[in-house]
Every structure is written in C-alpha cells, then in structure tokens.
Coordinates of C-alpha atoms in Angstrom, one line a residue:
M458 CA 112.8 0.3 105.8
N459 CA 112.0 -0.8 102.3
N460 CA 108.9 1.4 102.2
K461 CA 111.0 4.6 102.9
K462 CA 113.3 3.8 100.1
T463 CA 110.5 3.3 97.7
I464 CA 108.8 6.5 98.7
K465 CA 112.1 8.3 98.3
E466 CA 112.6 6.9 94.8
I467 CA 109.0 7.9 93.9
L468 CA 109.5 11.5 95.1
T469 CA 112.9 11.7 93.3
A470 CA 111.2 10.5 90.1
Y471 CA 108.5 13.2 90.5
D472 CA 111.1 15.8 91.2
R473 CA 113.0 14.9 88.0
Q474 CA 109.9 15.1 86.0
I475 CA 108.9 18.4 87.4
K476 CA 112.3 19.9 86.7
K477 CA 112.2 18.5 83.2
D478 CA 108.8 20.0 82.5
M479 CA 109.8 23.3 84.0
G480 CA 112.9 23.4 81.8
F481 CA 110.8 22.8 78.8
W482 CA 108.3 25.6 79.6
I483 CA 111.1 28.0 80.4
K484 CA 112.9 27.2 77.2
Y485 CA 109.8 27.4 75.0
R486 CA 107.9 30.2 76.8
P487 CA 105.7 32.4 74.7
S488 CA 108.0 35.4 75.0
R489 CA 110.7 33.4 73.1
W490 CA 108.4 32.3 70.2
G491 CA 109.6 35.2 68.2
E492 CA 113.1 33.6 68.0
F493 CA 111.6 30.7 65.9
L494 CA 110.6 33.1 63.2
P495 CA 113.0 34.0 60.5
E496 CA 114.5 37.5 60.7
K497 CA 112.9 38.6 57.4
L498 CA 109.4 37.9 58.9
F499 CA 110.1 39.0 62.4
R500 CA 110.8 42.7 61.7
P501 CA 107.7 43.3 59.6
L502 CA 105.7 41.5 62.2
L503 CA 107.1 43.8 65.0
S504 CA 106.4 46.9 62.9
F505 CA 102.8 45.6 62.2
I506 CA 102.2 45.0 66.0
K507 CA 103.4 48.6 66.8
T508 CA 100.6 50.1 64.6
K509 CA 97.1 50.7 66.1
G510 CA 95.5 48.1 63.9
G511 CA 98.2 45.6 64.7
K512 CA 97.7 46.0 68.4
K513 CA 94.0 45.5 68.0
F514 CA 94.6 42.4 65.8
V515 CA 96.9 40.9 68.4
L516 CA 94.5 41.7 71.3
I517 CA 91.5 40.1 69.5
S518 CA 93.6 37.1 68.4
A519 CA 94.8 36.6 72.0
L520 CA 91.2 36.9 73.3
I521 CA 89.9 34.3 70.8
F522 CA 92.9 32.1 71.5
S523 CA 92.3 32.3 75.2
L524 CA 88.5 31.7 74.9
I525 CA 89.2 28.6 72.8
F526 CA 91.9 27.1 75.0
V527 CA 90.5 28.2 78.4
G528 CA 86.8 27.7 77.6
V529 CA 86.0 25.4 74.7
I530 CA 88.7 22.8 74.9
P531 CA 88.4 22.1 78.7
T532 CA 84.6 22.0 78.3
L533 CA 84.8 19.4 75.5
N534 CA 87.4 17.5 77.6
L535 CA 85.0 17.5 80.5
I536 CA 82.1 16.3 78.4
W537 CA 84.2 13.6 76.7
S538 CA 85.7 12.3 80.0
N539 CA 82.2 12.2 81.6
I540 CA 80.2 10.9 78.5
F541 CA 79.6 7.6 80.1
R542 CA 78.0 9.2 83.1
L543 CA 76.0 11.5 80.9
W544 CA 74.5 8.8 78.7
L545 CA 74.0 6.6 81.8
I546 CA 72.0 9.4 83.4
L547 CA 70.0 9.8 80.2
I548 CA 69.1 6.1 80.3
V549 CA 68.6 5.6 84.0
I550 CA 66.2 8.5 84.6
P551 CA 63.6 7.3 82.0
L552 CA 64.1 3.7 83.2
V553 CA 63.4 4.7 86.8
Y554 CA 60.4 6.8 85.7
W555 CA 58.9 4.0 83.6
S556 CA 59.5 1.3 86.2
F557 CA 57.8 3.6 88.8
A558 CA 54.9 4.2 86.4
I559 CA 54.4 0.6 85.4
T560 CA 54.7 -0.5 89.0
S561 CA 52.1 2.0 90.2
V562 CA 49.7 1.0 87.4
Y563 CA 50.0 -2.7 88.0
T564 CA 49.8 -2.2 91.8
K565 CA 46.5 -0.2 91.2
I566 CA 45.2 -3.0 89.0
I567 CA 46.2 -5.7 91.5
V568 CA 44.6 -3.9 94.4
H569 CA 41.5 -3.2 92.4
G570 CA 41.3 -6.9 91.5
F571 CA 41.9 -8.0 95.1
F572 CA 39.1 -5.7 96.4
E573 CA 36.7 -7.1 93.7
F574 CA 37.7 -10.7 94.8
I575 CA 37.1 -9.9 98.4
R576 CA 33.7 -8.2 97.6
V577 CA 32.6 -11.2 95.6
F578 CA 33.9 -13.6 98.3
L579 CA 32.0 -11.7 101.0
K580 CA 28.9 -11.5 99.0
N581 CA 28.9 -15.3 98.3
A582 CA 29.7 -16.0 102.0
N583 CA 26.6 -14.1 103.0
Y584 CA 24.4 -16.1 100.7
K585 CA 25.6 -19.5 102.0
K586 CA 24.4 -18.7 105.6

C-alpha cells in the first residue's frame, strides 16, 4: 500500500514539473519575443524584415542559429559527456597492442631458449651413452 502512494506522489511531482515547464515555454515562446523589444525598435525591425534583404538576413541568421544549437552544441555535449570513455579508449588500445607485442616477443624468446636447452640436453645425453 505504501508503494502505491509513493508512486502516486512521484507521478504527481512529475506532472507538476511538466506543467510548469510547459507553462514557461508557452509564455516565452519565440513568437512572443517581439513583445520584449521596445516599441521604437520593434517597428523598424518589422519594416527591415519585410524587405528582401531583411528576409534573407533573417533566414541566414536562423540557419546559422539552428546549425549551432542543433549541430555544434549537442556534439560538444556528447564529446564532453563521453570524454572519459574517449581517453580511456585512447589509452587502452595502445596498452593492449603493446602487451600483445611484448608477450609475443618474450614468448618467442622463451620458446627459442627452451628448444636450445632441449637440443643441448639431448646432444649431451647422446654423448653419455
């Protein structure tokens, strides 16, 4: 019974937060940003946007803004959040390579030495008979 009440409280808290966030984004949506500008600046801005050069400027500005916030910032965020994994990969791959290389070289030397020892041992064993 206590679990149900806790789950209900958690869902209610999520619902309140979602409603609060939605209220914020509705109140401060981009279509209302013009209301924050003073009236003296708003009218010349609208007349500038209505011109051909103004439309081009707004379109290019929106494109650059979108590319920065949709492409660059999430990419940097992804790199920053995974930087530990990235540098770990950059360290682990050479360590695995060098441990494999060193192990294979020493294994070759040990096998070569073992075969030499066996060869000498068998040669000496034949002389004693």
